[in-house]
Short mmCIF file of C-alpha atoms and ligand atoms in Angstrom, two decimals:
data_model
loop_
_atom_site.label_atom_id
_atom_site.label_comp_id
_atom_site.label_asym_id
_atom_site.label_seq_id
_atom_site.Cartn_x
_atom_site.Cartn_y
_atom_site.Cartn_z
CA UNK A 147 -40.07 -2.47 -4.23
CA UNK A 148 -41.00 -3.00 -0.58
CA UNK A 149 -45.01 -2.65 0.36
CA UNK A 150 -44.45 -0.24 2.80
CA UNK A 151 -42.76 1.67 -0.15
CA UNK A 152 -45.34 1.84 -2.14
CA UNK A 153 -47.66 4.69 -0.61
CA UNK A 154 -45.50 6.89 -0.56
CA UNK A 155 -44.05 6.27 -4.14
CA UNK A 156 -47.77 6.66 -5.62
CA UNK A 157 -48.29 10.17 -2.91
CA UNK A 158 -47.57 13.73 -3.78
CA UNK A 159 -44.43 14.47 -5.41
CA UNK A 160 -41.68 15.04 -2.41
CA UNK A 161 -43.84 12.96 0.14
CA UNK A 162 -41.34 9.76 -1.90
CA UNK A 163 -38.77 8.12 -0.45
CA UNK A 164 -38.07 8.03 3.34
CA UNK A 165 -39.81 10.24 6.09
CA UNK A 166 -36.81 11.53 6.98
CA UNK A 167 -35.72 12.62 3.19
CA UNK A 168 -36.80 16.30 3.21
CA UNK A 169 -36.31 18.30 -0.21
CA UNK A 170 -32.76 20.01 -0.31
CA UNK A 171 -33.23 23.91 -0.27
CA UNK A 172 -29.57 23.74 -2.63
CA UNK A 173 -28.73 20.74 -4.21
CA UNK A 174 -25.28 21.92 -4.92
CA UNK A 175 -24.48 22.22 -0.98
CA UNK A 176 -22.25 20.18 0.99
CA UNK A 177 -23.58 19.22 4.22
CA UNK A 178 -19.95 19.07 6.50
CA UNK A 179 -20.58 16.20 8.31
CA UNK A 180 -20.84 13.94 5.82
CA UNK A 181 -17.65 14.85 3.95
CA UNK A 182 -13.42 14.77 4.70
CA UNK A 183 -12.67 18.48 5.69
CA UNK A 184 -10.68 19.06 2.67
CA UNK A 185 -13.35 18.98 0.31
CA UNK A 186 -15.32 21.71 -0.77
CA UNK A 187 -16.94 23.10 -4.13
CA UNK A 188 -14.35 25.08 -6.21
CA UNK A 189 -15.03 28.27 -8.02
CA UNK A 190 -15.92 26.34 -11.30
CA UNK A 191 -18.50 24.81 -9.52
CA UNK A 192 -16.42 20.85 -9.08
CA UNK A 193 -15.75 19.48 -5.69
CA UNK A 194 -11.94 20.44 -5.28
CA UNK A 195 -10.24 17.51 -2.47
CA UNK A 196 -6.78 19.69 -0.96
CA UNK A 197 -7.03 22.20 -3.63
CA UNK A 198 -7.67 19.37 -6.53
CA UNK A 199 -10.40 19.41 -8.72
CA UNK A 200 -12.21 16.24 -8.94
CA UNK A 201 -12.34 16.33 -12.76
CA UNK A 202 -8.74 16.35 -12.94
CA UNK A 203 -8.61 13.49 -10.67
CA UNK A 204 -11.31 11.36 -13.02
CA UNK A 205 -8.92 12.34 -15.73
CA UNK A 206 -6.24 11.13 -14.52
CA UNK A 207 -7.00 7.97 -12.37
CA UNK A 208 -10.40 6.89 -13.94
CA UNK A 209 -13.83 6.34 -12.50
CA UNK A 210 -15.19 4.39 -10.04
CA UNK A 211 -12.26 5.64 -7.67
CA UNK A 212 -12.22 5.77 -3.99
CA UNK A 213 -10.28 9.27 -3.08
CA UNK A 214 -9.19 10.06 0.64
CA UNK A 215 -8.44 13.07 1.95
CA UNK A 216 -4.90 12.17 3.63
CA UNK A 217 -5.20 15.04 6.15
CA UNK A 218 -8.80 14.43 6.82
CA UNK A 219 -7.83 10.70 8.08
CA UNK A 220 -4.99 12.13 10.09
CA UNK A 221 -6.92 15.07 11.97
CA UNK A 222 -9.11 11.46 13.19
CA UNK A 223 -6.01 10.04 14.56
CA UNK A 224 -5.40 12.73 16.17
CA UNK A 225 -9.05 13.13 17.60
CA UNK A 226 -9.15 9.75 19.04
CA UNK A 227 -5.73 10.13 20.66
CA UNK A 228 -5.96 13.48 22.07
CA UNK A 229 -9.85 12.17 23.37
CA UNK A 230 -8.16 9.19 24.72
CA UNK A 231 -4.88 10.71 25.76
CA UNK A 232 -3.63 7.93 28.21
CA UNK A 233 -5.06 4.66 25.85
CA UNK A 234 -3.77 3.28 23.59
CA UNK A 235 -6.01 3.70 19.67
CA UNK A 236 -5.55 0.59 17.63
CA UNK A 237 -7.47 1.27 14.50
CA UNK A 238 -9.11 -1.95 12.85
CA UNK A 239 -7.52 -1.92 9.75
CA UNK A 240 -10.58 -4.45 8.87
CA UNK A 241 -12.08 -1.37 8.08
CA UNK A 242 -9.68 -0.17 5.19
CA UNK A 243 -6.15 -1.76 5.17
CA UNK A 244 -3.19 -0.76 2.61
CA UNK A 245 0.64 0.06 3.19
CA UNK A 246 0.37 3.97 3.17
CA UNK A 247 -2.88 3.62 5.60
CA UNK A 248 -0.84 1.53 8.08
CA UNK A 249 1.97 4.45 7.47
CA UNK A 250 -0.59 7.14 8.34
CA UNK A 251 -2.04 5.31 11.11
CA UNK A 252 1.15 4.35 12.75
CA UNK A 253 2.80 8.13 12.42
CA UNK A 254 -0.18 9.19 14.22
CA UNK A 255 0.52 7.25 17.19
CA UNK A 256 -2.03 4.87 16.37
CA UNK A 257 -1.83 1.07 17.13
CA UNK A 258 -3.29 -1.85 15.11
CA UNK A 259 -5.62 -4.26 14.89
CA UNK A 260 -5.34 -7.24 12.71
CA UNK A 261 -7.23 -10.60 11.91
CA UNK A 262 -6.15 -12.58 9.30
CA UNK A 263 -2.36 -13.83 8.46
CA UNK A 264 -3.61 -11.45 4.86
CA UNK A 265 -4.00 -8.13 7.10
CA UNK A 266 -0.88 -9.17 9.45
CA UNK A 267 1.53 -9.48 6.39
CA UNK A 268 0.50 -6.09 5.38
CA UNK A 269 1.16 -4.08 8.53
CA UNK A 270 4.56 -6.31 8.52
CA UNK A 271 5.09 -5.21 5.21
CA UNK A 272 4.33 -1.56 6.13
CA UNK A 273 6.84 -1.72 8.64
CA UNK A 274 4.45 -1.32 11.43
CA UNK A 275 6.39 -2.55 14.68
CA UNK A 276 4.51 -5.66 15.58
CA UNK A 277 4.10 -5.15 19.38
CA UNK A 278 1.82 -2.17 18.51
CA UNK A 279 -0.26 -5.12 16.75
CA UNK A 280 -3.48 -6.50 18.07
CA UNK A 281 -4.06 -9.81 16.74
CA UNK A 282 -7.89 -10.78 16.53
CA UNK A 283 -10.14 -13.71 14.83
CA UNK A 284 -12.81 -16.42 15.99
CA UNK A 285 -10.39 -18.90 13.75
CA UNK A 286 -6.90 -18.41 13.62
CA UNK A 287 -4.87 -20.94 11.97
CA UNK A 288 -1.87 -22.58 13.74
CA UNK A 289 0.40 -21.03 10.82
CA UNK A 290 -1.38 -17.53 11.13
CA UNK A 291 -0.63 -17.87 15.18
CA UNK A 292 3.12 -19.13 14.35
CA UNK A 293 3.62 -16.14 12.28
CA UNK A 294 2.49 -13.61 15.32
CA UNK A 295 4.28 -15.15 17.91
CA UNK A 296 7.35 -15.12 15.59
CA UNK A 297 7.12 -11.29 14.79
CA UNK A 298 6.62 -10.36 18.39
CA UNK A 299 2.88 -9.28 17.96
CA UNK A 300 1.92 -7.35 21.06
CA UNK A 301 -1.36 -8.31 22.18
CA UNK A 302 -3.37 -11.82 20.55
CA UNK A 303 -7.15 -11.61 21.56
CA UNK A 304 -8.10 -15.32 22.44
CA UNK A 305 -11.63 -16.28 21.61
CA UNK A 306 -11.96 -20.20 21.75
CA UNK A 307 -10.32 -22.99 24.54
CA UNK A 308 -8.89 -24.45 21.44
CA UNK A 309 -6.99 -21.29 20.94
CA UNK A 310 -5.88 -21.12 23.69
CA UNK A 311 -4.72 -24.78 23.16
CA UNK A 312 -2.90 -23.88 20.25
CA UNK A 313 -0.88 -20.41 21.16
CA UNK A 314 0.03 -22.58 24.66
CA UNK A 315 1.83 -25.20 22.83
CA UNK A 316 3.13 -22.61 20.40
CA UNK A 317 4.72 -20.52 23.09
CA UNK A 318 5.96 -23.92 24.85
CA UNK A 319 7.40 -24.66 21.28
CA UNK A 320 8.82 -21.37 20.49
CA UNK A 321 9.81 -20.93 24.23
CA UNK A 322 8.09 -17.20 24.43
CA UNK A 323 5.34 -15.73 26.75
CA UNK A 324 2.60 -14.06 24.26
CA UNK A 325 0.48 -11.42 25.66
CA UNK A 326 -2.96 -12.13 25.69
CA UNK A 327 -6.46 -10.26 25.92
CA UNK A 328 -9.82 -12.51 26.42
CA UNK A 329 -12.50 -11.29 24.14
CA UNK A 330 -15.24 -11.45 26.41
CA UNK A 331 -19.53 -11.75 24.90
CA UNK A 332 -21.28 -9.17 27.29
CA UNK A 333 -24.55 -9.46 25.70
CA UNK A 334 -25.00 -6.03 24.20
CA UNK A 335 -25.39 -5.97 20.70
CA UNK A 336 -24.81 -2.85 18.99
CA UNK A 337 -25.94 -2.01 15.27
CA UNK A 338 -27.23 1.28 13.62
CA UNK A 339 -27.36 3.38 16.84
CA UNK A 340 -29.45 1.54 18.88
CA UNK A 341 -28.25 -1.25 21.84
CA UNK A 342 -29.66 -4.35 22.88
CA UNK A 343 -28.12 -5.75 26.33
CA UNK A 344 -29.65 -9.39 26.50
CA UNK A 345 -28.15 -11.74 29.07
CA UNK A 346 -26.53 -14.64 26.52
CA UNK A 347 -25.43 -13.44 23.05
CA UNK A 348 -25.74 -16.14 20.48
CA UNK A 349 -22.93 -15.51 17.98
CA UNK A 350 -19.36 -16.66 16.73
CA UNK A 351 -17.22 -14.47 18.69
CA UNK A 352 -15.62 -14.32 22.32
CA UNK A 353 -16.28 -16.28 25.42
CA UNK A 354 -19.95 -15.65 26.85
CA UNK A 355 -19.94 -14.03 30.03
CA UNK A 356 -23.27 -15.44 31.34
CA UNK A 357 -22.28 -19.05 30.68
CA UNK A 358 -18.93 -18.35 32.75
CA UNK A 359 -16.80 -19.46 29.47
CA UNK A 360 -15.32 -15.85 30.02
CA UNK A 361 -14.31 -16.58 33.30
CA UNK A 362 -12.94 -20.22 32.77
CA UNK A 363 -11.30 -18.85 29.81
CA UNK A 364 -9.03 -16.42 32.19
CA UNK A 365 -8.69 -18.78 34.80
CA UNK A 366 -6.87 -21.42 32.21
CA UNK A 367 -4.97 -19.01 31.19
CA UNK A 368 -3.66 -18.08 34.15
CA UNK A 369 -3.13 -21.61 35.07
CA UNK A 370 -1.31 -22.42 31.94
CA UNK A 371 1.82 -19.35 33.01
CA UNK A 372 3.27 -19.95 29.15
CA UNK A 373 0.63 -16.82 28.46
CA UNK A 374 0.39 -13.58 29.98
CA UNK A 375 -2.88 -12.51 30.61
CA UNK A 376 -2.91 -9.08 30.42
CA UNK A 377 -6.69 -8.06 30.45
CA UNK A 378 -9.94 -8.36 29.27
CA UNK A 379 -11.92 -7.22 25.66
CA UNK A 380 -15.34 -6.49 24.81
CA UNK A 381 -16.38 -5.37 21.55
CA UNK A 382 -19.95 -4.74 21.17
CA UNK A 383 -20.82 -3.71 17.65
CA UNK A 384 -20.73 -0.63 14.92
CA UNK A 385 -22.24 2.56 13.99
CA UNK A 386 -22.90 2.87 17.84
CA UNK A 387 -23.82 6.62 18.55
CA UNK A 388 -23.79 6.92 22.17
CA UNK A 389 -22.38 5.45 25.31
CA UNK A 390 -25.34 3.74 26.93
CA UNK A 391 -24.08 0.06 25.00
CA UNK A 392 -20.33 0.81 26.21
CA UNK A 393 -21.80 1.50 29.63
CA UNK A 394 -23.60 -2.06 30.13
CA UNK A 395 -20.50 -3.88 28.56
CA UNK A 396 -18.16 -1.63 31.08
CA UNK A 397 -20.17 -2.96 33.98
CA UNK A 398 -20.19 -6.36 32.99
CA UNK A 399 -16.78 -6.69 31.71
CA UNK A 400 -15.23 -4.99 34.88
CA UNK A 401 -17.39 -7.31 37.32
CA UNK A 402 -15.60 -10.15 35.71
CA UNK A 403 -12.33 -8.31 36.11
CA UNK A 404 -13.45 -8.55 40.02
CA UNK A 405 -14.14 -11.46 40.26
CA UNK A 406 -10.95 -12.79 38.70
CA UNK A 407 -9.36 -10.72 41.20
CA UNK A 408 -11.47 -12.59 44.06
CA UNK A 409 -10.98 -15.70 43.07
CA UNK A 410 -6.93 -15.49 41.99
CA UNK A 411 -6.27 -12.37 43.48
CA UNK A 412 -4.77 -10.96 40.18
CA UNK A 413 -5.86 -7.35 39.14
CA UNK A 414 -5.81 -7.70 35.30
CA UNK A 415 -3.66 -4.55 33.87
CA UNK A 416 -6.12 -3.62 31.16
CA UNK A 417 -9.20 -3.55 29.51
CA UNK A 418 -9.87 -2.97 25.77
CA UNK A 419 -13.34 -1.75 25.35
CA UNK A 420 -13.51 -2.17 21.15
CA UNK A 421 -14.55 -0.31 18.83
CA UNK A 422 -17.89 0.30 16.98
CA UNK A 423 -17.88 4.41 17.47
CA UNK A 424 -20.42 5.80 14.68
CA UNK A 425 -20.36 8.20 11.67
CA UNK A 426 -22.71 10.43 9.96
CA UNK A 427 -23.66 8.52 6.25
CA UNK A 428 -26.93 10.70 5.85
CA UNK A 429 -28.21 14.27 7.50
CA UNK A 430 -29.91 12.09 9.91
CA UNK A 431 -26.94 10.96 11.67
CA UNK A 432 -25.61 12.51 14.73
CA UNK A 433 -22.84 10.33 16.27
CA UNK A 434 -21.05 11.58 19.55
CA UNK A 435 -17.59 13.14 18.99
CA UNK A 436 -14.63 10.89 19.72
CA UNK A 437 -13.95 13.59 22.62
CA UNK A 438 -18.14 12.77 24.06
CA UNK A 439 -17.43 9.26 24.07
CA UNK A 440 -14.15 9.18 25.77
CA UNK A 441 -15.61 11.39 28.66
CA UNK A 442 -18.60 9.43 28.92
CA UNK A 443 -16.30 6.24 28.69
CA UNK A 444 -13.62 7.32 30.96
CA UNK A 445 -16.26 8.25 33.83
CA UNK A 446 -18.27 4.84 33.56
CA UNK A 447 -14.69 3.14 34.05
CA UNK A 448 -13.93 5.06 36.91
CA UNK A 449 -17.09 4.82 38.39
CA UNK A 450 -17.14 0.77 38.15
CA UNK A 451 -13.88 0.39 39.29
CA UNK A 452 -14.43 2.24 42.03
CA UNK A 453 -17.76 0.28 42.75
CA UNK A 454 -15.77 -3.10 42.26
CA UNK A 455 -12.99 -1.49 44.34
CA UNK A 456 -10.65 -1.88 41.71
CA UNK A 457 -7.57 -0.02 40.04
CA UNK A 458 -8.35 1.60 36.73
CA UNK A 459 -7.14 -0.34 34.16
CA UNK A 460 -4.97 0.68 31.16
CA UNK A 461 -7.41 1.32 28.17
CA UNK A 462 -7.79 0.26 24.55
CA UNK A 463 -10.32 1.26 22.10
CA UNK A 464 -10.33 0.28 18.35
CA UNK A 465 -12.09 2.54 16.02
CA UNK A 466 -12.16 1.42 12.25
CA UNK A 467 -14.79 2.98 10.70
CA UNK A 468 -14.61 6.21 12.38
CA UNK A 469 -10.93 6.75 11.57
CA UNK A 470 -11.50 6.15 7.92
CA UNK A 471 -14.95 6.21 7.16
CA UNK A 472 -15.63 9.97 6.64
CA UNK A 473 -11.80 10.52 4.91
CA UNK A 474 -13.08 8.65 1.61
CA UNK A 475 -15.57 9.60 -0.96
CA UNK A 476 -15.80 7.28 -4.34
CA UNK A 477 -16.00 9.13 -7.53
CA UNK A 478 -18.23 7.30 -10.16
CA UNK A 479 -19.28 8.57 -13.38
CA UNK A 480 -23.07 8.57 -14.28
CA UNK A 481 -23.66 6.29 -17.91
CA UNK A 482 -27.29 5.98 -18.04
CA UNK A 483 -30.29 8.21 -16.45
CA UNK A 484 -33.69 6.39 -16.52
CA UNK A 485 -36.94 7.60 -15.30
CA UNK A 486 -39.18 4.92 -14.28
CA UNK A 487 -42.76 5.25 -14.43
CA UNK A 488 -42.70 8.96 -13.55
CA UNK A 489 -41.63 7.30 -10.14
CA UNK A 490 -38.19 7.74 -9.33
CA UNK A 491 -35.10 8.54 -11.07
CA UNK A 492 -32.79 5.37 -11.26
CA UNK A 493 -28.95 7.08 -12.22
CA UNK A 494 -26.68 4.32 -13.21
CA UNK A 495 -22.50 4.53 -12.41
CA UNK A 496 -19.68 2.66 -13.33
CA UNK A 497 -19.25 0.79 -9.97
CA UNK A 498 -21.87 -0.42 -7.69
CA UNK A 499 -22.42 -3.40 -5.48
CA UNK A 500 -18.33 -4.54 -6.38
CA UNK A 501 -17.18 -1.56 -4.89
CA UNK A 502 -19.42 -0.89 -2.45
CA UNK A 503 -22.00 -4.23 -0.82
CA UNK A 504 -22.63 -2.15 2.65
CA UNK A 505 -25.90 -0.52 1.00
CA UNK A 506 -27.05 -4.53 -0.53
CA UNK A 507 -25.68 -5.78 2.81
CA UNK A 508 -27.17 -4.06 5.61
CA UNK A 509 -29.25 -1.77 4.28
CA UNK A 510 -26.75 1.21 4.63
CA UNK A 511 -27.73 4.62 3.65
CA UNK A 512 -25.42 6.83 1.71
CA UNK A 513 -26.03 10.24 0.33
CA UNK A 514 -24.46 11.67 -3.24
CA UNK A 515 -24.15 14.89 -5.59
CA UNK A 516 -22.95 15.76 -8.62
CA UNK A 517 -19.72 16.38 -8.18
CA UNK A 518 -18.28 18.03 -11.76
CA UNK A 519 -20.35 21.15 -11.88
CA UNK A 520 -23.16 22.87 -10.01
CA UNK A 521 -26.79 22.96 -11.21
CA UNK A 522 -29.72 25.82 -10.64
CA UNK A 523 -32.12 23.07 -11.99
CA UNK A 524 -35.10 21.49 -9.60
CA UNK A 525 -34.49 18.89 -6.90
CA UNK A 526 -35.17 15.50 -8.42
CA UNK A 527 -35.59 12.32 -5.86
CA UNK A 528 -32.64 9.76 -7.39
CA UNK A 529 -31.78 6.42 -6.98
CA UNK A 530 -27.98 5.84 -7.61
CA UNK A 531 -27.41 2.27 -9.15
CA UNK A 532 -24.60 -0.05 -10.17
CA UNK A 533 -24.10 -1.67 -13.22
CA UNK A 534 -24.28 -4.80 -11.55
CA UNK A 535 -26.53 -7.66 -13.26
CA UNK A 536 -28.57 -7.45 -10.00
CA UNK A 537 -31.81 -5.55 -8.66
CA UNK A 538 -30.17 -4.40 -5.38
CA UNK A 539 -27.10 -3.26 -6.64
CA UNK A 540 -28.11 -0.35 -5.05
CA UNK A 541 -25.05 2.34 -3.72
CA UNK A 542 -27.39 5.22 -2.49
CA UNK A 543 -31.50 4.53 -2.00
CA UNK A 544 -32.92 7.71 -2.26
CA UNK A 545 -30.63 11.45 -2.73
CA UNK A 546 -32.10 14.70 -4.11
CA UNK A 547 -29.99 15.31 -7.31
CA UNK A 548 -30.93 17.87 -9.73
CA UNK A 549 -33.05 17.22 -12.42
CA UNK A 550 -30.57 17.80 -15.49
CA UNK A 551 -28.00 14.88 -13.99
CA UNK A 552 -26.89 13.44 -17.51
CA UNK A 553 -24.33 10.41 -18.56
CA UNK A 554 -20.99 11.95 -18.32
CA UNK A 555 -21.47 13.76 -15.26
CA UNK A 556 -19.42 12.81 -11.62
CA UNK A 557 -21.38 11.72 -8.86
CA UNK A 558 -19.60 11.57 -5.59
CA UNK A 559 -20.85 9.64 -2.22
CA UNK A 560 -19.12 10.37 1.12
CA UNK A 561 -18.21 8.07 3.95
CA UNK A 562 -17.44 5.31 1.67
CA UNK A 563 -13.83 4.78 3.69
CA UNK A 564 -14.94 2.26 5.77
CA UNK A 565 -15.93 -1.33 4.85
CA UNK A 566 -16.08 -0.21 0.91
CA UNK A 567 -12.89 -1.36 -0.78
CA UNK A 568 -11.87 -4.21 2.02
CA UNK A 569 -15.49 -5.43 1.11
CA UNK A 570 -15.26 -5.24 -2.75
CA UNK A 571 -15.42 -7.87 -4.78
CA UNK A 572 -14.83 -8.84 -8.61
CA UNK A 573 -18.76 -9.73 -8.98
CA UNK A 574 -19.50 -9.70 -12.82
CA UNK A 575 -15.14 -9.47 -13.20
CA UNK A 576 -15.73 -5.92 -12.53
CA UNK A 577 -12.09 -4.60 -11.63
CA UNK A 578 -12.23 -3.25 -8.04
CA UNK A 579 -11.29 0.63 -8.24
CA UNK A 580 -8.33 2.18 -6.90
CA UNK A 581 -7.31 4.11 -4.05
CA UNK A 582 -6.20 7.82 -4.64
CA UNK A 583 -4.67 9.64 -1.37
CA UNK A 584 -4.85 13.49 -1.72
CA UNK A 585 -2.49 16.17 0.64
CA UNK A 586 -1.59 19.83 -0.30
CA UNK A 587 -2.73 19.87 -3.49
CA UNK A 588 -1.20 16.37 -4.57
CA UNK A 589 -2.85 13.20 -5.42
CA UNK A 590 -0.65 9.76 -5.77
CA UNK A 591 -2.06 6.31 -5.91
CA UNK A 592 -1.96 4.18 -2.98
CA UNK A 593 -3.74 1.26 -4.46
CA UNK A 594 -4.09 1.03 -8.28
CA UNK A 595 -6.69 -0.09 -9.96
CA UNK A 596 -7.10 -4.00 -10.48
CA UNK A 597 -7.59 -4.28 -14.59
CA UNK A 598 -8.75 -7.50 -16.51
CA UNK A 599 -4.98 -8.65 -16.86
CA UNK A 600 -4.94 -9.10 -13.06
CA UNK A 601 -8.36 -11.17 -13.84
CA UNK A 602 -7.25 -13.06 -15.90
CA UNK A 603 -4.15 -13.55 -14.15
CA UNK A 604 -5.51 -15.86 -11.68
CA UNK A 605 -7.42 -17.72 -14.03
CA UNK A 606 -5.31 -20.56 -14.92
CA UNK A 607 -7.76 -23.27 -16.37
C1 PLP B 950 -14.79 -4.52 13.54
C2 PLP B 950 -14.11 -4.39 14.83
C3 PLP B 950 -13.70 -3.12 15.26
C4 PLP B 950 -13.95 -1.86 14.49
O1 PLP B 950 -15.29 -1.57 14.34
P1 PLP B 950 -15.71 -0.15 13.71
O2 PLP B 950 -17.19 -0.21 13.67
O3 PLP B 950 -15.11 -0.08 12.36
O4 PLP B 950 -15.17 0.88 14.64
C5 PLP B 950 -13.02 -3.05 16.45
N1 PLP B 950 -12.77 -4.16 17.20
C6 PLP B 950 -13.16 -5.38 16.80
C7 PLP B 950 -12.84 -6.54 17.65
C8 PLP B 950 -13.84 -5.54 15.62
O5 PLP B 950 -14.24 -6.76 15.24
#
């Protein structure tokens, strides 16, 4: 327990937990926002997902299990396209990345993001035509590099001089011209809604703008004519809410593009302004819609260009989390209910930390309810646990369940799309969960569940 906990766990009942955590007037409510359109509570009093009762679903595929609503994810694409009508969408698959995702993604009109040889071999795999491939990384091998050049990947964001070393001689080698972005440190650092602009940023990624590696970066590569610069790209974070941060890198990404231009007298084509666009994880959260954000965005390009004097540029953006975040929920099942101290209610699951580290990690808040039946009994402040050998295996702080939760019973958390399985691990050879995709009334599997065979599999001692 944290000190500044600890007046408000020994206060009035309902004064626990955060400021912000106000007791639900129905616990059995769904608050929109936080869940994929499709899902709703069913007459018997279950979350249905398409017309499919979650029950059924545990059944049938097991518990934990991460279940996306396949139209939900879809209607996102679609957002972010029609909000950005003439860019081009690469979603990060960092965020969640499997075959029928990179299907989805691609029928949508989406592009994609990539950055590891791991990720690239499964868009490949997916059939996802490579020059609608962004290839990204601080530390891309010379094989991973080979193996984009050779598939005809369509953009490869540089972010060191020995990369750009490397993909030189590769093209020389391989005699091709790779397209190239320059991932460009703006100093705005974006995380949990808030922005700092600083004027040096001291972390891994990109070339730093205030140092002028950003601009010696782009003027090598223009020098070097086996690459094709075709633009600038600033990514400046996650879970960012409005446009202020995206309005600071805008400016200070575009005066670079003008000064490129002054020096060389080369008007870069385009200009790939990231990703980082925010969801809702608890009632508190109020992101922008994609369709806010692409306003706001499109009128701070204009408005620089047309300060610097230049011709708009051909935009990117590259939402991950906001694509798939809100389209997943995982289903766990409760095993133990503890009351501690007349305190707080700890409920234990059958996952945790494996499946999802964001809450251990950063401090993420999620929200949860019982998802096999509804309840008339009283609020009760929870804390939803793993069965982790850990203290903060910890998937969702503090939720109002009701009081008569019990072993056996479903609890479901939203927005667990994002981050959640491409993050999970085998900690205590827990077997990560699988991946259930739900449409019409019709659940398949589009990642099965690892089991202690695969384990053991890879333990050859
Ligand atoms: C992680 C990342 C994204 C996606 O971030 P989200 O917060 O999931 O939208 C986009 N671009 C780059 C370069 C990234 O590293």
């Amino acid at each position: 327990m944290r000190a500044h906990e600890a007046g408000a766990l020994h206060g009035e009942i309902g004064s626990r937990g955060p400021a912000w955590l106000r007791t639900p007037v129905d616990v059995n409510a769904l608050v929109p926002q936080l869940w994929p359109r499709n899902v709703v509570r069913g007459p018997a009093g279950a979350l249905t997902v398409a017309g499919l009762d979650v029950r059924d679903l545990a059944a049938e595929y097991g518990t934990p299990a991460y279940v996306l609503d396949e139209d939900d994810l879809r209607e996102r694409c679609r957002e972010f396209r029609a909000a950005f009508p003439d860019a081009d969408v690469y979603y990060a698959g960092k965020a969640f990345l499997c075959r029928a995702v990179v299907r989805m993604i691609a029928e949508e009109g989406l592009f994609l993001d990539v950055c590891t040889g791991g990720e690239l071999a499964t868009a490949l795999s997916a059939g996802m035509p490579a020059e609608r491939i962004g290839f990204h990384g601080n530390n891309k091998s010379v094989a991973e590099l080979t193996r984009a050049v050779d598939a005809g990947v369509g953009r490869i964001i540089v972010d060191s001089f020995t990369e750009i070393d490397r993909l030189s001689e590769l093209a020389r080698e391989r005699g091709v011209r790779p397209k190239v972005l320059v991932r460009v440190t703006v100093g705005v650092e974006a995380h949990t809604h808030e922005f700092i602009a600083t004027a040096h940023e001291d972390q891994k990624f990109g070339f730093s703008l205030a140092g002028g590696a950003a601009a010696a970066a782009a003027f090598k590569i223009l020098d070097e004519d086996v690459l094709e610069l075709r633009g600038l790209h600033s990514h400046i974070g996650s879970q960012i809410f409005d446009a202020s941060g995206f309005e600071v890198s805008a400016r200070r990404v575009l005066a670079l593009q003008s000064q490129i231009r002054d020096a060389r007298g080369v008007e870069l084509p385009e200009l790939d302004l990231g990703g980082g666009f925010g969801i809702a994880y608890t009632t508190q959260d109020d992101p922008a819609s994609p369709h806010d954000l692409a306003k706001r965005l499109r009128k701070i390009v204009d408005g620089e260009c047309a300060a610097e004097n230049l011709a708009v540029p051909h935009l990117s953006v590259e939402p991950g989390r906001a694509i798939v975040g809100p389209a997943v929920f995982t289903l766990y099942q409760a095993g133990t209910v503890k009351d501690v101290d007349g305190l707080r209610t700890y409920v234990s699951v059958d996952g945790g930390m494996s499946d999802n580290i964001r809450t251990a990690l950063y401090d993420a808040s999620y929200s949860a309810t019982m998802a096999n039946r509804t309840s008339t009994a009283q609020p009760m402040l929870a804390r939803v646990v793993g069965k982790h050998c850990e203290s903060g295996d910890i998937v969702v702080k503090d939720e109002f369940l009701p009081a008569d939760v019990q072993p056996g019973d479903l609890v479901a958390v939203p927005g667990t799309g994002a981050y959640c399985r491409s993050m999970a691990s085998n900690y205590n050879h827990v077997p990560r969960p699988p991946v259930v995709a739900v449409r019409d009334g019709r659940a398949r599997l589009i990642v099965r569940r690892e089991t202690e065979d695969d384990l053991l599999a890879l333990d050859v001692g």
